[in-house]
Coordinates of C-alpha atoms and ligand atoms in Angstrom, one line a residue:
X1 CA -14.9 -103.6 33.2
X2 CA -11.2 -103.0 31.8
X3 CA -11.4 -100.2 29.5
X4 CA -8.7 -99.7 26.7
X5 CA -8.1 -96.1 25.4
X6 CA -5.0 -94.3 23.9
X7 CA -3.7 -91.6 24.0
X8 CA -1.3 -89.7 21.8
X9 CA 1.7 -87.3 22.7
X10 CA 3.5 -85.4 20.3
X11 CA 7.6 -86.0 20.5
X12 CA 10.0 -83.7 20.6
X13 CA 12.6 -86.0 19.7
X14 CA 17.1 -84.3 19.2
X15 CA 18.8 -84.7 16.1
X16 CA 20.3 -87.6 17.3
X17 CA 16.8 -88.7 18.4
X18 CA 15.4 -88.4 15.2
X19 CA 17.9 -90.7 13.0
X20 CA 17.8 -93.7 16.0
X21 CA 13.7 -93.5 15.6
X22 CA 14.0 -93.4 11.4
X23 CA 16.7 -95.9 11.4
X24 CA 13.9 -98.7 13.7
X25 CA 11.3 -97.6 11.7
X26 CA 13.4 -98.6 8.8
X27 CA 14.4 -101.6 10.6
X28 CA 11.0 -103.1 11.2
X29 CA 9.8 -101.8 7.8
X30 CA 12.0 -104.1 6.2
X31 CA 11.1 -106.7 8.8
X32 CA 8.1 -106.7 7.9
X33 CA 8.5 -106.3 4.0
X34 CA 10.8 -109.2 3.8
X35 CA 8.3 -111.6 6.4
X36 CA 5.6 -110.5 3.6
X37 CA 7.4 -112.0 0.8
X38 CA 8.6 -115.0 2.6
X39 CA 4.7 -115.8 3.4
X40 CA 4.0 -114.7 -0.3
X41 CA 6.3 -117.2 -1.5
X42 CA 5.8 -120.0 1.0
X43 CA 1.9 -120.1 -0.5
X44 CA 2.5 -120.0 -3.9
X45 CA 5.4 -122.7 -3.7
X46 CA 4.5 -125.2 -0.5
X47 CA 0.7 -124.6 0.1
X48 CA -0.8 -127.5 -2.4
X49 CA 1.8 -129.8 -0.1
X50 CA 1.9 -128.4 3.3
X51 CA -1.8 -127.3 3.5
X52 CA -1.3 -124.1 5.7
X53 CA 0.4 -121.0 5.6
X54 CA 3.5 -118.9 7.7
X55 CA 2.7 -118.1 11.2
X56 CA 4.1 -114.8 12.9
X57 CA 5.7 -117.1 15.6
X58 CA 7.4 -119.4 13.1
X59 CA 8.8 -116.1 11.7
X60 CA 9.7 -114.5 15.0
X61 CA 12.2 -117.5 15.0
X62 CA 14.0 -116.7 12.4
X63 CA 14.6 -113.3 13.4
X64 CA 18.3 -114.2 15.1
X65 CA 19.4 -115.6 11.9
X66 CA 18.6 -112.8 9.5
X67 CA 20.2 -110.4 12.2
X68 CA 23.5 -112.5 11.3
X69 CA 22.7 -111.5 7.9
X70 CA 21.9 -107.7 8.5
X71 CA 23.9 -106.9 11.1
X72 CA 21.9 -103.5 11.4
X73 CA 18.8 -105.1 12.8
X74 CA 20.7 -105.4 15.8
X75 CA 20.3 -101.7 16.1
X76 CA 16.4 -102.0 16.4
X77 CA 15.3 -103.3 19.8
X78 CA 14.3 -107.1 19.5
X79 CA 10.7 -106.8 20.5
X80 CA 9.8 -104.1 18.0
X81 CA 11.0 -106.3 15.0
X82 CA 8.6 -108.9 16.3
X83 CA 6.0 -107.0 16.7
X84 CA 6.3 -105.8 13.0
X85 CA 5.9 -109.9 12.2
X86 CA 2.8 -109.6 14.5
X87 CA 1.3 -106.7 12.4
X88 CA 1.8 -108.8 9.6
X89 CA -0.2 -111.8 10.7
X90 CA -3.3 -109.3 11.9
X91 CA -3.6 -107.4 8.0
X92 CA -3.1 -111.1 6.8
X93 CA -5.8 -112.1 9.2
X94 CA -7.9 -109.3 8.1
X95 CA -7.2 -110.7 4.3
X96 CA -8.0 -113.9 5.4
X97 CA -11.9 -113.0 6.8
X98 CA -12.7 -110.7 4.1
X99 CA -12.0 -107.3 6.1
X100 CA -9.0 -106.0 4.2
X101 CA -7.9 -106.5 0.8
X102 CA -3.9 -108.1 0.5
X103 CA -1.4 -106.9 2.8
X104 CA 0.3 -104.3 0.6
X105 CA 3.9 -103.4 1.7
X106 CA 5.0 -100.7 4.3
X107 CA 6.4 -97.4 2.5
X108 CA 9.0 -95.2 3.7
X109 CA 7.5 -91.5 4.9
X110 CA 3.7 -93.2 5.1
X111 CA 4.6 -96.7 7.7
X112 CA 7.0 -95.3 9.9
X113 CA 5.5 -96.8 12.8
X114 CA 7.0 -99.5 15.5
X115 CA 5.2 -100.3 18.7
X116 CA 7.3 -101.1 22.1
X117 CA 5.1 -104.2 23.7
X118 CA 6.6 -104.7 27.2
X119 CA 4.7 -102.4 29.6
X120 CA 8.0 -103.2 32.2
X121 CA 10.4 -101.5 30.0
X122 CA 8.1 -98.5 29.6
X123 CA 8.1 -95.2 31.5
X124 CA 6.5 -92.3 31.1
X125 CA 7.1 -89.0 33.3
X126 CA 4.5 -86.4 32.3
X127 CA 6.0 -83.7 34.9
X128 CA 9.0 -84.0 33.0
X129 CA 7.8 -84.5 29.8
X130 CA 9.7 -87.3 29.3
X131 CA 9.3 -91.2 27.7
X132 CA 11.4 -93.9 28.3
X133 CA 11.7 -96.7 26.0
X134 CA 14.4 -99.5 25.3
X135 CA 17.1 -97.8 23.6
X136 CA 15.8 -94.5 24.3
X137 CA 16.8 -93.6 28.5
X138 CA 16.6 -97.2 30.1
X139 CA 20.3 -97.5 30.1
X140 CA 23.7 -94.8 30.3
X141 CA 25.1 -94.3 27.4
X142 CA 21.7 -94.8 25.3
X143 CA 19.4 -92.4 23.1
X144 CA 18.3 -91.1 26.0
X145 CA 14.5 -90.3 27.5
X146 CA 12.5 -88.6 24.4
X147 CA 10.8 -85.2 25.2
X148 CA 7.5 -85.3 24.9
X149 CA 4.0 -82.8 25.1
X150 CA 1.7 -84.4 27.5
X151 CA -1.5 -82.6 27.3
X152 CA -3.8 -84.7 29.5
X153 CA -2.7 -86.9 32.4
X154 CA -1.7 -90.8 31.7
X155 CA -4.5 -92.4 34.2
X156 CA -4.5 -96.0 33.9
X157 CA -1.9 -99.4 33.4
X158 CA 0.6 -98.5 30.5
X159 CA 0.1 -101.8 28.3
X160 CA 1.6 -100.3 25.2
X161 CA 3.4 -97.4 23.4
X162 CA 3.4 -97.5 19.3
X163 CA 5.8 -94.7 17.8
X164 CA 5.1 -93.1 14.6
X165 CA 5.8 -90.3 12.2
X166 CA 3.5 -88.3 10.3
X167 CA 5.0 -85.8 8.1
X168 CA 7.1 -83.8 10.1
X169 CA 6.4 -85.1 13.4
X170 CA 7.0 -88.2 15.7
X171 CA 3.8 -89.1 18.0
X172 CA 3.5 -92.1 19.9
X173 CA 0.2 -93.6 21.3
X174 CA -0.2 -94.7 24.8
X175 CA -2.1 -97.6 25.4
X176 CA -4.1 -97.5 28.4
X177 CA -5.9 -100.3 30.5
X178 CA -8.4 -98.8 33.1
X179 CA -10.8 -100.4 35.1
X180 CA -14.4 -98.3 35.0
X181 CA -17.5 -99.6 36.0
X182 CA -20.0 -100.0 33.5
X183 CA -22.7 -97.6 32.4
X184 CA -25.8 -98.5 33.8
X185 CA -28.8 -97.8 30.9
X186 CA -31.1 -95.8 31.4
X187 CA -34.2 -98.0 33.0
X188 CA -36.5 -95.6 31.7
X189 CA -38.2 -97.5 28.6
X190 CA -36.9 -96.5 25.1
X191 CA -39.6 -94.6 23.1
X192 CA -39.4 -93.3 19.6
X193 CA -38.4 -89.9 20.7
X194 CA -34.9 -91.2 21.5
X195 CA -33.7 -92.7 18.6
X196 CA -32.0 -91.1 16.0
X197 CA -31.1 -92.0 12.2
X198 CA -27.8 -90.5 11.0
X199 CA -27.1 -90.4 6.9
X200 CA -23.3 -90.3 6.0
X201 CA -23.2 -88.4 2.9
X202 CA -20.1 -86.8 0.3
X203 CA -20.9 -83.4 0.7
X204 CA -22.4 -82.7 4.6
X205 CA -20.6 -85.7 6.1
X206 CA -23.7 -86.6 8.8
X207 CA -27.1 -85.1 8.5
X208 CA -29.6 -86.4 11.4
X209 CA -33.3 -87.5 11.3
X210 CA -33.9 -83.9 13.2
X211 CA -32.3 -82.2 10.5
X212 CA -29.1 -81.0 11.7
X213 CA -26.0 -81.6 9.8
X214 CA -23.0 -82.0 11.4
X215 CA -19.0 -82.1 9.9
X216 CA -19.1 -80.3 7.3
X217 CA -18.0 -77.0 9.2
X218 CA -14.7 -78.2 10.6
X219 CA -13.4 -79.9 7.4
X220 CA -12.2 -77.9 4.3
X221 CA -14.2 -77.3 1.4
X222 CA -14.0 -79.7 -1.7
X223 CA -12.4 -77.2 -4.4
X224 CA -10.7 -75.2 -1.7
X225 CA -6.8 -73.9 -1.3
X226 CA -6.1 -77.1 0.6
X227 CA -7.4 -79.1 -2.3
X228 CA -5.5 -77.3 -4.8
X229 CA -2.6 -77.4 -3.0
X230 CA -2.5 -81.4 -2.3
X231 CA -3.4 -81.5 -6.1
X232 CA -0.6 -79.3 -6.7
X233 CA 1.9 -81.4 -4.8
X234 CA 0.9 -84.9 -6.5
X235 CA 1.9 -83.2 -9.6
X236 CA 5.1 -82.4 -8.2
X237 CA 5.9 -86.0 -7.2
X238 CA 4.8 -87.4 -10.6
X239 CA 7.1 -85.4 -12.2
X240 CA 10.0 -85.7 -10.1
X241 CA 12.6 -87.6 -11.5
X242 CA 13.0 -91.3 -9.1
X243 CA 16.0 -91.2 -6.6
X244 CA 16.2 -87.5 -6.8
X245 CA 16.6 -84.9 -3.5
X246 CA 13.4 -83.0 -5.2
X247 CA 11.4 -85.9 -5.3
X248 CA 12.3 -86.9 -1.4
X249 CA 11.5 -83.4 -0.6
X250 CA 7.9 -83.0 -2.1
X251 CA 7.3 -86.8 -0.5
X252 CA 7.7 -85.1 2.8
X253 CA 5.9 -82.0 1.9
X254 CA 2.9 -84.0 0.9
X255 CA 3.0 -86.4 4.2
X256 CA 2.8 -83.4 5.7
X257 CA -0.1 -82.3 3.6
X258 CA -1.7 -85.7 4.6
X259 CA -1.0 -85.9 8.4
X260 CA -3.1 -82.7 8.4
X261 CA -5.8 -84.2 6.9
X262 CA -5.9 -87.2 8.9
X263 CA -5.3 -85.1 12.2
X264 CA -8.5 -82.7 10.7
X265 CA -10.4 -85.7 10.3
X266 CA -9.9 -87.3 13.1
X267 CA -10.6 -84.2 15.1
X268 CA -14.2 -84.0 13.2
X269 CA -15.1 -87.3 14.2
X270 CA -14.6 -87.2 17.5
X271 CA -16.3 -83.9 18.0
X272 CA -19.3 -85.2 16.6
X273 CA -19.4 -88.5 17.5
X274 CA -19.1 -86.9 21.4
X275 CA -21.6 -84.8 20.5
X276 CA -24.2 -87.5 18.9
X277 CA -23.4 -89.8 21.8
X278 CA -23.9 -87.0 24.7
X279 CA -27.6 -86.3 23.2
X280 CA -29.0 -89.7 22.0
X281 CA -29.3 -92.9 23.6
X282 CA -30.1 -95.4 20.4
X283 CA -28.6 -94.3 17.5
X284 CA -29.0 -95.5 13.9
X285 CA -26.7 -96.0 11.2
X286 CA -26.6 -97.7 7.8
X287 CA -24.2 -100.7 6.9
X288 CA -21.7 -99.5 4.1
X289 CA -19.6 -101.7 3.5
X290 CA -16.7 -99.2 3.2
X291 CA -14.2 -101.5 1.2
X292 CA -16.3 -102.3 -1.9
X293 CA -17.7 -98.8 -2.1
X294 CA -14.1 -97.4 -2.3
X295 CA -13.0 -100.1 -4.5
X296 CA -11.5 -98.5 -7.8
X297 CA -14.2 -98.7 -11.0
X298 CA -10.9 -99.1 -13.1
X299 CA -11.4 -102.6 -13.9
X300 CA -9.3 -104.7 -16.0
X301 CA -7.9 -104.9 -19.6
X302 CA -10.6 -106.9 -20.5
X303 CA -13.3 -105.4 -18.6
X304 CA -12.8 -101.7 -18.4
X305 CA -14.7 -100.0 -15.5
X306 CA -17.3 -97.2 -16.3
X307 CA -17.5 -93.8 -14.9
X308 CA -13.3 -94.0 -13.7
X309 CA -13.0 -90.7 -12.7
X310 CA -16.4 -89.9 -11.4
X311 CA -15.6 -92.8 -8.7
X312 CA -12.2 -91.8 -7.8
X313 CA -13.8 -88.1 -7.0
X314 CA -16.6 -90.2 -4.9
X315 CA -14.1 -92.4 -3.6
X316 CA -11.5 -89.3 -1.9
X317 CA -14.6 -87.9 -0.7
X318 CA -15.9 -91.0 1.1
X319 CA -12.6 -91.6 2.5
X320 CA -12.2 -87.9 3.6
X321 CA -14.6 -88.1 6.0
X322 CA -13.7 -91.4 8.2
X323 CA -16.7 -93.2 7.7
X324 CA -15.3 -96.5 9.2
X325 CA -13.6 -94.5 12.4
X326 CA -17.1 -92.8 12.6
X327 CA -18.7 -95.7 13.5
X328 CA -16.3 -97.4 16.2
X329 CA -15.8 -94.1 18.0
X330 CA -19.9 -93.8 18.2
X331 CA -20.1 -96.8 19.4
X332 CA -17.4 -96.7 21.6
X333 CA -19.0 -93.8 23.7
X334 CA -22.2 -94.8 23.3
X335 CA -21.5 -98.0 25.3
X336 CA -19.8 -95.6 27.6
X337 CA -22.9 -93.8 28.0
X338 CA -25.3 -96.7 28.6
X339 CA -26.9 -95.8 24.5
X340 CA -26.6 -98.3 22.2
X341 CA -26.2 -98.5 18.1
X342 CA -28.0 -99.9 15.9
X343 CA -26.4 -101.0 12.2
X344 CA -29.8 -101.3 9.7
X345 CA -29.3 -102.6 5.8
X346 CA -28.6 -99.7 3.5
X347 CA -30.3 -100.7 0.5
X348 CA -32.6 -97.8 -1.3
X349 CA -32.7 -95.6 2.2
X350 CA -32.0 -92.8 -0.4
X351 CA -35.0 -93.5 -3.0
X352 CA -37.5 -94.3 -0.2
X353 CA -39.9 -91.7 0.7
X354 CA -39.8 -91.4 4.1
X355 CA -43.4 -90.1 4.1
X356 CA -45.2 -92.6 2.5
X357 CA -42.8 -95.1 1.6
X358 CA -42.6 -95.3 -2.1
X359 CA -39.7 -96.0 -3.8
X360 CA -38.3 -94.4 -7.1
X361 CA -34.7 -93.5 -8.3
X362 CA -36.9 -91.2 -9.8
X363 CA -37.9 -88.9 -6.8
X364 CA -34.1 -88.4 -5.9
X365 CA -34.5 -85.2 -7.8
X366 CA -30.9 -83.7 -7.8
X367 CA -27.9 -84.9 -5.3
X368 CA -29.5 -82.3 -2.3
X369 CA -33.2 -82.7 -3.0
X370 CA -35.4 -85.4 -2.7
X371 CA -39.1 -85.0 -4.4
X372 CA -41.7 -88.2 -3.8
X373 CA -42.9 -88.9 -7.5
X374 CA -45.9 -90.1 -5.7
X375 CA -46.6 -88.3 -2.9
X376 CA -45.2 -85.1 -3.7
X377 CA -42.9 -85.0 0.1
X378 CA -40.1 -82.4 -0.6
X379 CA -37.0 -83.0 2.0
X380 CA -33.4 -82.7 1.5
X381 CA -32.6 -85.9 0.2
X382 CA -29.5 -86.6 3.4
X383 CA -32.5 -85.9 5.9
X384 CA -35.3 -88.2 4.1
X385 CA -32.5 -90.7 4.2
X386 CA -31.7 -90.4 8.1
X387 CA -35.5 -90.1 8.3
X388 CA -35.6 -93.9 6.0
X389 CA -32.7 -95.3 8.6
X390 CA -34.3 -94.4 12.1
X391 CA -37.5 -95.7 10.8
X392 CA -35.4 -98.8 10.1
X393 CA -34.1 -98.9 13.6
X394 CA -37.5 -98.0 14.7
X395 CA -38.7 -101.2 13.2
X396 CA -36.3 -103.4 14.7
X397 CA -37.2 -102.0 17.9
X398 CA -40.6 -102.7 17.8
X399 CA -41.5 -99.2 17.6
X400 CA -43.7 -96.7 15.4
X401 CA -42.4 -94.0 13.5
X402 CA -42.5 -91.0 16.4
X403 CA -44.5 -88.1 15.7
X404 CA -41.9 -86.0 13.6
X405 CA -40.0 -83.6 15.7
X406 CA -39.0 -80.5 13.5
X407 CA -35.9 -78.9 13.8
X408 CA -34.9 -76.7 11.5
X409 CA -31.0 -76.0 11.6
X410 CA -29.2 -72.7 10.2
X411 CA -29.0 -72.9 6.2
X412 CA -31.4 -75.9 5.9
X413 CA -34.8 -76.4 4.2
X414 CA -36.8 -78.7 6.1
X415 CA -39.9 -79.5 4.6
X416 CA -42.5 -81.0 7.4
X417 CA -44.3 -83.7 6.1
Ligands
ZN501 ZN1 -44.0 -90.1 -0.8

């Protein structure tokens, strides 16, 4: 089985360095601003008559002919202008099946991001802490090889390297082709006992059908200096006038802000998605369809949303905790474990009792407790939910609810029904 993975080294890139990776970034930004509005245009003027829209190879094309008009392309290597074109035609692919909304265009200090798609021009020395790249060390008289951290050794077939900045820093991601042999599953039959309902929540991000909730230590708390601060620097940059050397500061200040976040995040979800995966072989999750939950509640002239700013707070919080990257990392290492995932329909998993099965808005007594208006079951209302979703996944498995297993963790009522 041919495994992809990536892995990300920070760069340590020289002055010098620094304004050749900005000035591609730039390059391919506009690459891929400009192919955007050439498709944008193409549909609105030819698509009645033609019947179809832009491809990214039909655009790649006329890539010589607009370096003629912007000479300054030619400083950005060739393939990493077409790849720009290529990212194009995936988020309008995603558009097209419903995944992502329109492709919006690539901002300066959030998109600075290229990828380098030729695994022969690549090289990376981790004794050294070096990467090579076109432009940067394959030839005299070029950028040069970029320092680089390497933390963990680069096992596997190099098939890609993507370069980006976020806030301060320049990473780029290593993408790796191994071949593994597949994770045999465990023959043993799958009884209740080994399946597990995870709730994703705003305030603990994943609480468990045992009880244990899992996140919320490693990420800051809502209301805390880090908040503040981010809110402080969004100020900042609304009042800054346009154009002005204060404005392009605080813009870089607050990537930085964000990077941290992200990094924070990501670093949360892989230590608990390892965790989840090392300790359960069938896991179950809910389908939220992420998009329309985070869609604004503004509305439009005519149709004014409700409840504006209590969404947006919902929405940052949703987002916060990387509910999409949540689920393909779990499954990822499930798989790699031989456990498998199970997605079961959301709907009223947080009005249902999971005790008896009655369903009220009612008994969803206050945003942490749950209270069955007919059987009187008291739970925190995150667990009776991940207690509603693995008897879900339960179901589909042909399996009765198990005999509850009680575990109650630091800080947590549990009630025992
Ligand atoms: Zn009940």
């Amino acid at each position: 089985m041919a495994r992809h993975l990536s892995t990300r080294i920070r760069l340590n890139p020289d002055p010098a360095q620094e304004v050749a990776l900005r000035q591609i970034a730039g390059c391919c930004r506009l690459v891929y601003n400009l192919g955007r509005e050439q498709r944008r245009d193409f549909w609105r003027q030819y698509r009645a008559a033609e019947g179809r829209s832009l491809h990214w190879m039909g655009q790649k094309k006329e890539l010589p002919a607009l370096k003629e008009a912007a000479p300054f392309l030619a400083d950005a290597p060739a393939h990493c202008l077409q790849m720009a074109l290529q990212d194009l035609q995936r988020a309008f692919d995603n558009f097209y099946a419903g995944r992502a909304g329109y492709p919006q265009p690539r901002r300066k200090y959030e998109d600075d991001s290229f990828r380098f798609p030729d695994p022969a021009q690549i090289r990376v020395d981790p004794r050294a802490g070096l990467l090579v790249l076109p432009k940067f060390g394959r030839r005299a008289g070029d950028h040069g090889a970029i320092r680089a951290v390497f933390h963990r050794p680069i096992r596997g077939r190099i098939r890609s390297v993507t370069v980006s900045r976020e806030g301060r820093h320049w990473y780029a991601s290593i993408l790796l082709e191994r071949r593994e042999k597949a994770a045999r599953p465990d023959p043993a039959p799958i009884t209740a006992a080994d399946v597990c309902g995870i709730d994703r929540g705003t305030v603990v991000p994943f609480m468990d059908s045992e009880g244990l909730a899992r996140g919320h230590a490693i990420l800051p708390a809502r209301g805390s200096g880090e908040a503040k601060r981010r809110r402080r620097l969004e100020q900042a940059l609304a009042r800054a006038k346009k154009g002005s050397k204060r404005r392009a500061k605080v813009r870089l200040k607050l990537a930085a802000h964000r990077a941290r976040e992200a990094r924070r995040r990501r670093d949360m979800i892989e230590k608990v998605t390892t965790e989840i995966a090392n300790n359960h072989r069938v896991v179950v999750i809910e389908n939220l369809p992420v998009r329309s939950m985070t869609a604004s509640a503004r509305g439009t002239v005519e149709d004014p949303g409700a409840n504006v700013a209590q969404k947006a707070g919902l929405n940052t919080a949703i987002l916060d905790k990387g509910w999409g990257m949540f689920r393909i990392r779990l499954e990822q290492k499930l798989a790699l474990r031989g456990g498998r995932l199970i997605v079961v329909p959301a709907a009223f998993t947080s009005q249902t009792c999971a005790c008896c099965g009655h369903v009220a808005a009612e008994s969803r007594v206050t945003r942490d407790l749950f209270r069955c208006v007919s059987c009187g079951h008291e739970a925190h209302a995150d667990l009776n939910a991940a207690r509603n979703i693995r008897d879900r996944g339960l179901a589909l498995l042909g399996l009765a609810p198990s005999a509850r297993i009680e575990r109650p963790a630091a800080g947590m009522v549990v009630a025992v029904c």
